Amino acid sequence: MQPIKGVKILIVDDEPNIAQFLELGLQNEGFEVYTAPDGFTAVTLAKQVRPHIVILDVMMPGMDGFEVCRMLKKTEHVAIIMLTAKEEVEDRVKGLTLGADDYMVKPFSFEELLARIYARLRNQFPHLFAEVAYGPFRIDDRRKEIRYDERVLELSPTEYELLSFMVVNHGLVLSKTVILDKVWGYDFGGEDNIVEVYIRSLRDKLNDKEHRIIRTLRGSGYRVDLG
């Protein structure tokens, strides 16, 4: 992924080792990075620097990540990725209810975090992007157009959202539940096989007869490979 100039990321974590690791990694990717060791500092700093992305730890002394999320979503146009050492569904639901845009459980890979950051930027700050290249794919979010090997794909709006979501998160295994949540919405009440139907249509349009581009991992989900 090519760096995007001017993107500000605020890391909020009371563990210095984690904060420093993320800070150095994201700076190397070309982002403008700020750090806060606690929730109170984070809220103050966010008002000053107006970050695009906040990487927010849940468990912090004083003001926890849930309260920080609630406050920031009231006043800032920001994408929030919450981090937690817990895997309880209740924590995830609480964070999403308060406005969090994504959720990651520690430990996690830096590559996955980076993919999620770009996904949030593309979804919530599309003006930062012109055309973004992912291997043989070219995604133009302004035109809502995807090219594959320089060929423009004829896609419906939902096909565009599904394919762009999967391409941006290439290399990651995306479960059916995650796809339904991100593309159709958390409260989607349609047919259970809607994902399979759209995946089949995308494979036809990509001429992916052998499923080498959009792979099925039985019992887990789907993964886009860029080749």
Short mmCIF file of N, CA and C in Angstrom, two decimals, residues 1-2 122 129-153 155 160 163-164 167-168 206 226:
data_model
loop_
_atom_site.label_atom_id
_atom_site.label_comp_id
_atom_site.label_asym_id
_atom_site.label_seq_id
_atom_site.Cartn_x
_atom_site.Cartn_y
_atom_site.Cartn_z
N MET A 1 0.85 -1.19 0.00
CA MET A 1 0.00 0.00 0.00
C MET A 1 0.88 1.24 0.00
N GLN A 2 0.55 2.21 -0.86
CA GLN A 2 1.31 3.44 -0.91
C GLN A 2 0.92 4.36 0.25
N ARG A 122 -10.33 4.21 3.95
CA ARG A 122 -11.04 4.17 2.68
C ARG A 122 -12.54 4.35 2.89
N PHE A 129 -8.09 9.38 -0.88
CA PHE A 129 -7.66 8.43 -1.90
C PHE A 129 -8.03 8.92 -3.30
N ALA A 130 -7.18 8.65 -4.23
CA ALA A 130 -7.57 8.75 -5.64
C ALA A 130 -7.77 7.30 -6.06
N GLU A 131 -6.82 6.77 -6.78
CA GLU A 131 -6.86 5.35 -7.14
C GLU A 131 -5.78 4.62 -6.36
N VAL A 132 -6.16 3.55 -5.70
CA VAL A 132 -5.22 2.80 -4.87
C VAL A 132 -4.99 1.43 -5.49
N ALA A 133 -3.72 1.05 -5.56
CA ALA A 133 -3.36 -0.22 -6.19
C ALA A 133 -3.13 -1.30 -5.13
N TYR A 134 -3.70 -2.48 -5.40
CA TYR A 134 -3.46 -3.67 -4.60
C TYR A 134 -3.14 -4.79 -5.58
N GLY A 135 -1.86 -5.02 -5.84
CA GLY A 135 -1.50 -6.04 -6.82
C GLY A 135 -2.14 -5.72 -8.16
N PRO A 136 -2.88 -6.66 -8.75
CA PRO A 136 -3.51 -6.43 -10.05
C PRO A 136 -4.80 -5.61 -9.96
N PHE A 137 -5.24 -5.30 -8.75
CA PHE A 137 -6.48 -4.53 -8.56
C PHE A 137 -6.17 -3.03 -8.47
N ARG A 138 -7.07 -2.22 -9.00
CA ARG A 138 -7.03 -0.78 -8.86
C ARG A 138 -8.41 -0.35 -8.38
N ILE A 139 -8.46 0.27 -7.19
CA ILE A 139 -9.74 0.70 -6.61
C ILE A 139 -9.81 2.22 -6.64
N ASP A 140 -10.82 2.75 -7.29
CA ASP A 140 -11.07 4.19 -7.34
C ASP A 140 -12.37 4.43 -6.59
N ASP A 141 -12.25 4.86 -5.33
CA ASP A 141 -13.44 4.99 -4.49
C ASP A 141 -14.28 6.19 -4.88
N ARG A 142 -13.68 7.17 -5.54
CA ARG A 142 -14.47 8.33 -5.97
C ARG A 142 -15.43 7.94 -7.08
N ARG A 143 -14.94 7.12 -7.98
CA ARG A 143 -15.78 6.66 -9.09
C ARG A 143 -16.53 5.39 -8.76
N LYS A 144 -16.23 4.79 -7.60
CA LYS A 144 -16.79 3.49 -7.24
C LYS A 144 -16.51 2.48 -8.36
N GLU A 145 -15.22 2.41 -8.72
CA GLU A 145 -14.81 1.59 -9.86
C GLU A 145 -13.62 0.72 -9.46
N ILE A 146 -13.64 -0.52 -9.90
CA ILE A 146 -12.52 -1.43 -9.66
C ILE A 146 -12.05 -1.99 -10.99
N ARG A 147 -10.73 -1.92 -11.20
CA ARG A 147 -10.13 -2.54 -12.37
C ARG A 147 -9.30 -3.74 -11.94
N TYR A 148 -9.33 -4.78 -12.75
CA TYR A 148 -8.50 -5.95 -12.50
C TYR A 148 -7.72 -6.24 -13.76
N ASP A 149 -6.38 -6.24 -13.65
CA ASP A 149 -5.51 -6.38 -14.83
C ASP A 149 -5.91 -5.39 -15.91
N GLU A 150 -6.15 -4.12 -15.46
CA GLU A 150 -6.49 -3.00 -16.34
C GLU A 150 -7.86 -3.13 -17.00
N ARG A 151 -8.64 -4.09 -16.59
CA ARG A 151 -10.00 -4.24 -17.13
C ARG A 151 -11.00 -3.76 -16.09
N VAL A 152 -11.88 -2.83 -16.50
CA VAL A 152 -12.89 -2.32 -15.59
C VAL A 152 -13.96 -3.40 -15.38
N LEU A 153 -14.22 -3.72 -14.12
CA LEU A 153 -15.23 -4.72 -13.80
C LEU A 153 -16.61 -4.07 -13.72
N LEU A 155 -19.67 -3.88 -11.99
CA LEU A 155 -20.11 -4.32 -10.67
C LEU A 155 -21.34 -3.54 -10.21
N TYR A 160 -19.41 -3.99 -5.62
CA TYR A 160 -18.27 -3.09 -5.44
C TYR A 160 -17.86 -3.06 -3.96
N LEU A 163 -16.27 -6.56 -2.97
CA LEU A 163 -14.95 -6.82 -3.54
C LEU A 163 -13.91 -5.84 -2.99
N SER A 164 -14.26 -4.59 -2.86
CA SER A 164 -13.29 -3.62 -2.32
C SER A 164 -12.94 -3.95 -0.88
N VAL A 167 -10.59 -6.97 -1.04
CA VAL A 167 -9.28 -6.64 -1.61
C VAL A 167 -8.47 -5.82 -0.62
N VAL A 168 -9.09 -4.82 0.01
CA VAL A 168 -8.38 -4.01 1.00
C VAL A 168 -7.85 -4.89 2.13
N LEU A 206 -14.46 -11.99 -12.47
CA LEU A 206 -13.00 -12.01 -12.44
C LEU A 206 -12.43 -13.17 -13.26
N LEU A 226 -3.63 -11.87 -3.89
CA LEU A 226 -3.26 -10.99 -4.98
C LEU A 226 -2.35 -11.64 -5.99
#
